[in-house]
């Protein structure tokens, strides 16, 4: 329906790639209009790591299959067959908080998050290191937290937002936050440290994320452009051609 195009046509869950694909759409439509029709041949440059060996491709396929099984399990257990990709991600992050549902607590407030709160707006996906500063939308940078606590945290790291107990009046105590953070996976715990942003930048997190997004963009763009009527040939070129 025209009122919900993303629901009708589908959506790229990675926001960076979603925006990039939309810009590609505008560019292609402009060219089609200017030249009275689509091109007969398109050359699109792909990043190097798309030329994976067979073993690497098989690993990726297994990973995707496992992810699909997890999605199906969640839909069946919650009896919600129409869960969106974002809702599925939210449930996975919620399950990560503890095996026992009663132990699944907001890492900032310590309050138990129920399955109902995942869908009524009381709990939401939270970027541990601010997305505006890292562009990191990976699972390693996400958790589920109470919405009001997320608003208090704002565009800060956990340490910047809560380390001095400035929100102790809301019963957010930094020592208790760190204790709960200790139950998170290792790739999330360090994000509560005082130098989390420095470590992220030193480890090349931003660059690594951009390369991953670029590879994803290239794959989606190739598939997207192949649907353009009138194109006789779509030629993928390896990224090293630019250097040459």
PDB file of C-alpha atoms in Angstrom:
ATOM      1  CA  UNK A   1       0.000   0.000   0.000  1.00  0.00           C
ATOM      2  CA  UNK A   2       1.104   3.567  -0.695  1.00  0.00           C
ATOM      3  CA  UNK A   3       0.631   4.415   2.986  1.00  0.00           C
ATOM      4  CA  UNK A   4       3.292   1.907   4.110  1.00  0.00           C
ATOM      5  CA  UNK A   5       5.836   1.393   1.311  1.00  0.00           C
ATOM      6  CA  UNK A   6       8.434  -0.273   3.554  1.00  0.00           C
ATOM      7  CA  UNK A   7       5.884  -2.852   4.642  1.00  0.00           C
ATOM      8  CA  UNK A   8       4.904  -3.471   1.038  1.00  0.00           C
ATOM      9  CA  UNK A   9       8.307  -3.528  -0.648  1.00  0.00           C
ATOM     10  CA  UNK A  10      10.494  -4.561   2.259  1.00  0.00           C
ATOM     11  CA  UNK A  11      13.130  -2.743   4.280  1.00  0.00           C
ATOM     12  CA  UNK A  12      16.875  -3.010   4.749  1.00  0.00           C
ATOM     13  CA  UNK A  13      17.331  -3.380   8.513  1.00  0.00           C
ATOM     14  CA  UNK A  14      20.735  -1.682   8.487  1.00  0.00           C
ATOM     15  CA  UNK A  15      19.805   2.036   8.470  1.00  0.00           C
ATOM     16  CA  UNK A  16      23.018   3.126   6.729  1.00  0.00           C
ATOM     17  CA  UNK A  17      22.470   0.682   3.880  1.00  0.00           C
ATOM     18  CA  UNK A  18      18.752   1.492   3.723  1.00  0.00           C
ATOM     19  CA  UNK A  19      19.515   5.196   3.205  1.00  0.00           C
ATOM     20  CA  UNK A  20      22.223   4.425   0.648  1.00  0.00           C
ATOM     21  CA  UNK A  21      19.883   2.223  -1.381  1.00  0.00           C
ATOM     22  CA  UNK A  22      17.289   4.992  -1.386  1.00  0.00           C
ATOM     23  CA  UNK A  23      19.886   7.424  -2.750  1.00  0.00           C
ATOM     24  CA  UNK A  24      20.746   4.890  -5.456  1.00  0.00           C
ATOM     25  CA  UNK A  25      17.056   4.712  -6.357  1.00  0.00           C
ATOM     26  CA  UNK A  26      16.926   8.495  -6.790  1.00  0.00           C
ATOM     27  CA  UNK A  27      20.056   8.498  -8.922  1.00  0.00           C
ATOM     28  CA  UNK A  28      18.856   5.685 -11.190  1.00  0.00           C
ATOM     29  CA  UNK A  29      15.410   7.262 -11.636  1.00  0.00           C
ATOM     30  CA  UNK A  30      17.027  10.597 -12.531  1.00  0.00           C
ATOM     31  CA  UNK A  31      19.229   8.949 -15.174  1.00  0.00           C
ATOM     32  CA  UNK A  32      16.317   6.960 -16.598  1.00  0.00           C
ATOM     33  CA  UNK A  33      14.291  10.182 -16.931  1.00  0.00           C
ATOM     34  CA  UNK A  34      17.176  12.188 -18.399  1.00  0.00           C
ATOM     35  CA  UNK A  35      18.018   9.621 -21.068  1.00  0.00           C
ATOM     36  CA  UNK A  36      14.457   8.483 -21.809  1.00  0.00           C
ATOM     37  CA  UNK A  37      14.913   4.942 -20.570  1.00  0.00           C
ATOM     38  CA  UNK A  38      17.188   2.643 -18.586  1.00  0.00           C
ATOM     39  CA  UNK A  39      20.780   1.880 -19.580  1.00  0.00           C
ATOM     40  CA  UNK A  40      21.399  -1.334 -21.494  1.00  0.00           C
ATOM     41  CA  UNK A  41      24.501  -2.103 -19.439  1.00  0.00           C
ATOM     42  CA  UNK A  42      25.515  -1.280 -15.857  1.00  0.00           C
ATOM     43  CA  UNK A  43      28.940  -1.711 -14.287  1.00  0.00           C
ATOM     44  CA  UNK A  44      28.861  -1.791 -10.493  1.00  0.00           C
ATOM     45  CA  UNK A  45      31.925  -1.876  -8.276  1.00  0.00           C
ATOM     46  CA  UNK A  46      31.971  -4.387  -5.425  1.00  0.00           C
ATOM     47  CA  UNK A  47      34.242  -4.480  -2.411  1.00  0.00           C
ATOM     48  CA  UNK A  48      37.001  -7.065  -2.324  1.00  0.00           C
ATOM     49  CA  UNK A  49      35.661  -9.197   0.498  1.00  0.00           C
ATOM     50  CA  UNK A  50      32.661 -10.146  -1.629  1.00  0.00           C
ATOM     51  CA  UNK A  51      34.928 -12.556  -3.500  1.00  0.00           C
ATOM     52  CA  UNK A  52      34.816 -15.008  -0.610  1.00  0.00           C
ATOM     53  CA  UNK A  53      36.242 -18.513  -0.946  1.00  0.00           C
ATOM     54  CA  UNK A  54      33.795 -21.407  -0.922  1.00  0.00           C
ATOM     55  CA  UNK A  55      34.401 -22.192   2.767  1.00  0.00           C
ATOM     56  CA  UNK A  56      33.665 -18.595   3.775  1.00  0.00           C
ATOM     57  CA  UNK A  57      30.470 -18.549   1.691  1.00  0.00           C
ATOM     58  CA  UNK A  58      29.324 -21.807   3.288  1.00  0.00           C
ATOM     59  CA  UNK A  59      29.960 -20.385   6.765  1.00  0.00           C
ATOM     60  CA  UNK A  60      27.860 -17.347   5.916  1.00  0.00           C
ATOM     61  CA  UNK A  61      25.053 -19.543   4.579  1.00  0.00           C
ATOM     62  CA  UNK A  62      25.085 -21.630   7.792  1.00  0.00           C
ATOM     63  CA  UNK A  63      24.964 -18.446   9.845  1.00  0.00           C
ATOM     64  CA  UNK A  64      21.967 -17.179   7.902  1.00  0.00           C
ATOM     65  CA  UNK A  65      20.194 -20.541   8.207  1.00  0.00           C
ATOM     66  CA  UNK A  66      20.766 -20.585  11.984  1.00  0.00           C
ATOM     67  CA  UNK A  67      19.435 -17.051  12.239  1.00  0.00           C
ATOM     68  CA  UNK A  68      16.315 -18.061  10.326  1.00  0.00           C
ATOM     69  CA  UNK A  69      15.729 -21.007  12.664  1.00  0.00           C
ATOM     70  CA  UNK A  70      16.029 -18.666  15.636  1.00  0.00           C
ATOM     71  CA  UNK A  71      13.504 -16.290  14.070  1.00  0.00           C
ATOM     72  CA  UNK A  72      11.050 -19.126  13.504  1.00  0.00           C
ATOM     73  CA  UNK A  73      11.488 -20.345  17.093  1.00  0.00           C
ATOM     74  CA  UNK A  74      10.792 -16.898  18.537  1.00  0.00           C
ATOM     75  CA  UNK A  75       7.677 -16.409  16.420  1.00  0.00           C
ATOM     76  CA  UNK A  76       6.365 -19.810  17.477  1.00  0.00           C
ATOM     77  CA  UNK A  77       7.117 -19.371  21.193  1.00  0.00           C
ATOM     78  CA  UNK A  78       5.582 -15.900  21.370  1.00  0.00           C
ATOM     79  CA  UNK A  79       2.750 -16.871  19.032  1.00  0.00           C
ATOM     80  CA  UNK A  80       3.462 -13.782  16.947  1.00  0.00           C
ATOM     81  CA  UNK A  81       3.955 -14.916  13.326  1.00  0.00           C
ATOM     82  CA  UNK A  82       4.124 -11.346  12.006  1.00  0.00           C
ATOM     83  CA  UNK A  83       7.022 -10.062  14.100  1.00  0.00           C
ATOM     84  CA  UNK A  84       9.086  -7.461  12.262  1.00  0.00           C
ATOM     85  CA  UNK A  85      12.867  -7.887  11.895  1.00  0.00           C
ATOM     86  CA  UNK A  86      13.364  -5.162  14.503  1.00  0.00           C
ATOM     87  CA  UNK A  87      11.031  -6.917  16.950  1.00  0.00           C
ATOM     88  CA  UNK A  88      12.916 -10.179  16.405  1.00  0.00           C
ATOM     89  CA  UNK A  89      16.165  -8.395  17.180  1.00  0.00           C
ATOM     90  CA  UNK A  90      14.593  -6.942  20.310  1.00  0.00           C
ATOM     91  CA  UNK A  91      13.543 -10.392  21.535  1.00  0.00           C
ATOM     92  CA  UNK A  92      17.028 -11.813  20.926  1.00  0.00           C
ATOM     93  CA  UNK A  93      18.579  -8.981  22.929  1.00  0.00           C
ATOM     94  CA  UNK A  94      16.019  -9.564  25.683  1.00  0.00           C
ATOM     95  CA  UNK A  95      16.838 -13.291  25.849  1.00  0.00           C
ATOM     96  CA  UNK A  96      20.500 -12.349  26.117  1.00  0.00           C
ATOM     97  CA  UNK A  97      19.786 -10.664  29.480  1.00  0.00           C
ATOM     98  CA  UNK A  98      19.239 -14.023  31.184  1.00  0.00           C
ATOM     99  CA  UNK A  99      17.935 -17.569  30.794  1.00  0.00           C
ATOM    100  CA  UNK A 100      15.254 -16.995  33.424  1.00  0.00           C
ATOM    101  CA  UNK A 101      12.630 -14.491  32.266  1.00  0.00           C
ATOM    102  CA  UNK A 102      12.494 -12.987  35.764  1.00  0.00           C
ATOM    103  CA  UNK A 103      16.249 -12.336  35.591  1.00  0.00           C
ATOM    104  CA  UNK A 104      16.019 -10.317  32.397  1.00  0.00           C
ATOM    105  CA  UNK A 105      16.597  -6.865  33.806  1.00  0.00           C
ATOM    106  CA  UNK A 106      17.373  -3.485  32.288  1.00  0.00           C
ATOM    107  CA  UNK A 107      21.121  -3.075  32.677  1.00  0.00           C
ATOM    108  CA  UNK A 108      20.709   0.572  33.736  1.00  0.00           C
ATOM    109  CA  UNK A 109      17.715   0.471  36.085  1.00  0.00           C
ATOM    110  CA  UNK A 110      17.754  -3.129  37.269  1.00  0.00           C
ATOM    111  CA  UNK A 111      14.043  -3.403  36.600  1.00  0.00           C
ATOM    112  CA  UNK A 112      12.748  -6.675  35.172  1.00  0.00           C
ATOM    113  CA  UNK A 113      11.693  -6.367  31.532  1.00  0.00           C
ATOM    114  CA  UNK A 114       8.667  -8.478  30.666  1.00  0.00           C
ATOM    115  CA  UNK A 115       7.856  -9.765  27.187  1.00  0.00           C
ATOM    116  CA  UNK A 116       4.825  -7.448  27.152  1.00  0.00           C
ATOM    117  CA  UNK A 117       7.049  -4.405  27.698  1.00  0.00           C
ATOM    118  CA  UNK A 118       9.043  -5.287  24.603  1.00  0.00           C
ATOM    119  CA  UNK A 119       6.014  -4.489  22.473  1.00  0.00           C
ATOM    120  CA  UNK A 120       4.109  -1.814  24.414  1.00  0.00           C
ATOM    121  CA  UNK A 121       6.840   0.812  24.211  1.00  0.00           C
ATOM    122  CA  UNK A 122       8.095   0.615  27.811  1.00  0.00           C
ATOM    123  CA  UNK A 123      11.312  -1.115  26.719  1.00  0.00           C
ATOM    124  CA  UNK A 124      13.307  -0.424  23.571  1.00  0.00           C
ATOM    125  CA  UNK A 125      16.552  -1.194  21.794  1.00  0.00           C
ATOM    126  CA  UNK A 126      19.429   0.868  23.177  1.00  0.00           C
ATOM    127  CA  UNK A 127      22.803   1.626  21.565  1.00  0.00           C
ATOM    128  CA  UNK A 128      25.460   1.233  24.259  1.00  0.00           C
ATOM    129  CA  UNK A 129      27.888   3.485  22.413  1.00  0.00           C
ATOM    130  CA  UNK A 130      25.784   6.219  20.773  1.00  0.00           C
ATOM    131  CA  UNK A 131      24.843   5.471  17.174  1.00  0.00           C
ATOM    132  CA  UNK A 132      25.304   9.144  16.239  1.00  0.00           C
ATOM    133  CA  UNK A 133      28.970   8.889  17.259  1.00  0.00           C
ATOM    134  CA  UNK A 134      29.784   5.386  16.014  1.00  0.00           C
ATOM    135  CA  UNK A 135      27.227   4.461  13.327  1.00  0.00           C
ATOM    136  CA  UNK A 136      27.434   1.041  14.984  1.00  0.00           C
ATOM    137  CA  UNK A 137      24.090  -0.745  14.713  1.00  0.00           C
ATOM    138  CA  UNK A 138      25.557  -4.216  15.268  1.00  0.00           C
ATOM    139  CA  UNK A 139      24.226  -6.619  17.889  1.00  0.00           C
ATOM    140  CA  UNK A 140      27.459  -6.122  19.857  1.00  0.00           C
ATOM    141  CA  UNK A 141      26.496  -2.492  20.451  1.00  0.00           C
ATOM    142  CA  UNK A 142      22.854  -3.127  21.366  1.00  0.00           C
ATOM    143  CA  UNK A 143      20.834  -4.138  24.387  1.00  0.00           C
ATOM    144  CA  UNK A 144      17.249  -3.742  25.604  1.00  0.00           C
ATOM    145  CA  UNK A 145      16.572  -1.087  28.231  1.00  0.00           C
ATOM    146  CA  UNK A 146      13.693   0.790  29.792  1.00  0.00           C
ATOM    147  CA  UNK A 147      12.668   3.628  27.507  1.00  0.00           C
ATOM    148  CA  UNK A 148      12.933   6.329  30.181  1.00  0.00           C
ATOM    149  CA  UNK A 149      16.451   5.215  31.094  1.00  0.00           C
ATOM    150  CA  UNK A 150      17.446   5.375  27.442  1.00  0.00           C
ATOM    151  CA  UNK A 151      16.218   8.978  27.364  1.00  0.00           C
ATOM    152  CA  UNK A 152      18.294   9.804  30.448  1.00  0.00           C
ATOM    153  CA  UNK A 153      21.386   8.287  28.845  1.00  0.00           C
ATOM    154  CA  UNK A 154      20.958  10.393  25.733  1.00  0.00           C
ATOM    155  CA  UNK A 155      23.881  10.676  23.311  1.00  0.00           C
ATOM    156  CA  UNK A 156      26.398   9.388  25.855  1.00  0.00           C
ATOM    157  CA  UNK A 157      28.265   6.215  26.668  1.00  0.00           C
ATOM    158  CA  UNK A 158      27.062   4.385  29.805  1.00  0.00           C
ATOM    159  CA  UNK A 159      30.039   5.732  31.763  1.00  0.00           C
ATOM    160  CA  UNK A 160      29.461   9.313  30.602  1.00  0.00           C
ATOM    161  CA  UNK A 161      25.781   9.118  31.509  1.00  0.00           C
ATOM    162  CA  UNK A 162      25.789   7.336  34.863  1.00  0.00           C
ATOM    163  CA  UNK A 163      29.260   6.968  36.395  1.00  0.00           C
ATOM    164  CA  UNK A 164      28.896   9.825  38.903  1.00  0.00           C
ATOM    165  CA  UNK A 165      25.488   8.639  40.144  1.00  0.00           C
ATOM    166  CA  UNK A 166      23.905  11.825  38.825  1.00  0.00           C
ATOM    167  CA  UNK A 167      20.661   9.897  38.374  1.00  0.00           C
ATOM    168  CA  UNK A 168      20.681   8.148  41.736  1.00  0.00           C
ATOM    169  CA  UNK A 169      17.398   9.910  42.483  1.00  0.00           C
ATOM    170  CA  UNK A 170      15.950   7.641  39.798  1.00  0.00           C
ATOM    171  CA  UNK A 171      17.628   4.666  41.505  1.00  0.00           C
ATOM    172  CA  UNK A 172      20.315   4.291  38.853  1.00  0.00           C
ATOM    173  CA  UNK A 173      23.498   3.531  40.810  1.00  0.00           C
ATOM    174  CA  UNK A 174      26.676   3.158  38.759  1.00  0.00           C
ATOM    175  CA  UNK A 175      28.169   0.332  40.843  1.00  0.00           C
ATOM    176  CA  UNK A 176      24.974  -1.673  40.333  1.00  0.00           C
ATOM    177  CA  UNK A 177      24.966  -0.879  36.606  1.00  0.00           C
ATOM    178  CA  UNK A 178      28.494  -2.290  36.318  1.00  0.00           C
ATOM    179  CA  UNK A 179      27.469  -5.404  38.239  1.00  0.00           C
ATOM    180  CA  UNK A 180      24.614  -6.075  35.807  1.00  0.00           C
ATOM    181  CA  UNK A 181      26.844  -5.263  32.833  1.00  0.00           C
ATOM    182  CA  UNK A 182      29.118  -8.065  33.992  1.00  0.00           C
ATOM    183  CA  UNK A 183      26.436 -10.555  32.970  1.00  0.00           C
ATOM    184  CA  UNK A 184      26.475  -9.325  29.373  1.00  0.00           C
ATOM    185  CA  UNK A 185      28.675 -10.925  26.674  1.00  0.00           C
ATOM    186  CA  UNK A 186      32.340  -9.783  26.684  1.00  0.00           C
ATOM    187  CA  UNK A 187      31.900  -7.801  23.464  1.00  0.00           C
ATOM    188  CA  UNK A 188      29.420  -5.581  25.341  1.00  0.00           C
ATOM    189  CA  UNK A 189      31.002  -5.320  28.792  1.00  0.00           C
ATOM    190  CA  UNK A 190      33.931  -3.152  27.727  1.00  0.00           C
ATOM    191  CA  UNK A 191      31.505  -0.560  26.367  1.00  0.00           C
ATOM    192  CA  UNK A 192      30.751   0.428  29.976  1.00  0.00           C
ATOM    193  CA  UNK A 193      34.360   1.442  30.589  1.00  0.00           C
ATOM    194  CA  UNK A 194      35.561   5.045  30.999  1.00  0.00           C
ATOM    195  CA  UNK A 195      37.529   4.925  27.738  1.00  0.00           C
ATOM    196  CA  UNK A 196      35.000   3.001  25.657  1.00  0.00           C
ATOM    197  CA  UNK A 197      34.895   5.538  22.800  1.00  0.00           C
ATOM    198  CA  UNK A 198      38.689   5.730  22.639  1.00  0.00           C
ATOM    199  CA  UNK A 199      38.925   1.942  22.512  1.00  0.00           C
ATOM    200  CA  UNK A 200      36.263   1.762  19.811  1.00  0.00           C
ATOM    201  CA  UNK A 201      38.135   4.248  17.630  1.00  0.00           C
ATOM    202  CA  UNK A 202      41.551   2.711  18.369  1.00  0.00           C
ATOM    203  CA  UNK A 203      40.341  -0.776  17.425  1.00  0.00           C
ATOM    204  CA  UNK A 204      39.111   0.572  14.112  1.00  0.00           C
ATOM    205  CA  UNK A 205      35.479  -0.037  14.982  1.00  0.00           C
ATOM    206  CA  UNK A 206      34.207   2.773  12.796  1.00  0.00           C
ATOM    207  CA  UNK A 207      36.268   1.728   9.783  1.00  0.00           C
ATOM    208  CA  UNK A 208      35.389  -1.952  10.207  1.00  0.00           C
ATOM    209  CA  UNK A 209      31.707  -1.063  10.447  1.00  0.00           C
ATOM    210  CA  UNK A 210      31.900   1.092   7.321  1.00  0.00           C
ATOM    211  CA  UNK A 211      33.586  -1.711   5.372  1.00  0.00           C
ATOM    212  CA  UNK A 212      30.890  -4.154   6.460  1.00  0.00           C
ATOM    213  CA  UNK A 213      28.169  -1.693   5.459  1.00  0.00           C
ATOM    214  CA  UNK A 214      29.866  -1.034   2.129  1.00  0.00           C
ATOM    215  CA  UNK A 215      29.992  -4.747   1.347  1.00  0.00           C
ATOM    216  CA  UNK A 216      26.329  -5.076   2.266  1.00  0.00           C
ATOM    217  CA  UNK A 217      25.453  -2.043   0.097  1.00  0.00           C
ATOM    218  CA  UNK A 218      27.256  -3.542  -2.869  1.00  0.00           C
ATOM    219  CA  UNK A 219      25.440  -6.876  -2.587  1.00  0.00           C
ATOM    220  CA  UNK A 220      22.033  -5.242  -2.244  1.00  0.00           C
ATOM    221  CA  UNK A 221      22.709  -2.709  -5.012  1.00  0.00           C
ATOM    222  CA  UNK A 222      23.676  -5.476  -7.427  1.00  0.00           C
ATOM    223  CA  UNK A 223      20.456  -7.364  -6.680  1.00  0.00           C
ATOM    224  CA  UNK A 224      18.407  -4.150  -6.806  1.00  0.00           C
ATOM    225  CA  UNK A 225      19.773  -2.978 -10.164  1.00  0.00           C
ATOM    226  CA  UNK A 226      19.243  -6.402 -11.729  1.00  0.00           C
ATOM    227  CA  UNK A 227      15.491  -5.812 -11.359  1.00  0.00           C
ATOM    228  CA  UNK A 228      15.611  -2.736 -13.612  1.00  0.00           C
ATOM    229  CA  UNK A 229      13.738  -3.491 -16.834  1.00  0.00           C
ATOM    230  CA  UNK A 230      15.683  -2.961 -20.036  1.00  0.00           C
ATOM    231  CA  UNK A 231      19.123  -3.722 -18.623  1.00  0.00           C
ATOM    232  CA  UNK A 232      20.738  -6.403 -20.789  1.00  0.00           C
ATOM    233  CA  UNK A 233      23.941  -6.726 -18.809  1.00  0.00           C
ATOM    234  CA  UNK A 234      24.980  -6.083 -15.208  1.00  0.00           C
ATOM    235  CA  UNK A 235      28.732  -6.320 -14.715  1.00  0.00           C
ATOM    236  CA  UNK A 236      30.159  -6.526 -11.180  1.00  0.00           C
ATOM    237  CA  UNK A 237      33.712  -5.195 -10.963  1.00  0.00           C
ATOM    238  CA  UNK A 238      36.062  -5.953  -8.025  1.00  0.00           C
ATOM    239  CA  UNK A 239      36.983  -2.945  -5.897  1.00  0.00           C
ATOM    240  CA  UNK A 240      40.692  -3.216  -6.746  1.00  0.00           C
ATOM    241  CA  UNK A 241      39.959  -1.770 -10.201  1.00  0.00           C
ATOM    242  CA  UNK A 242      39.715   1.680  -8.619  1.00  0.00           C
ATOM    243  CA  UNK A 243      43.262   1.360  -7.272  1.00  0.00           C
ATOM    244  CA  UNK A 244      44.519   0.175 -10.663  1.00  0.00           C
TER     245      UNK A 244
END
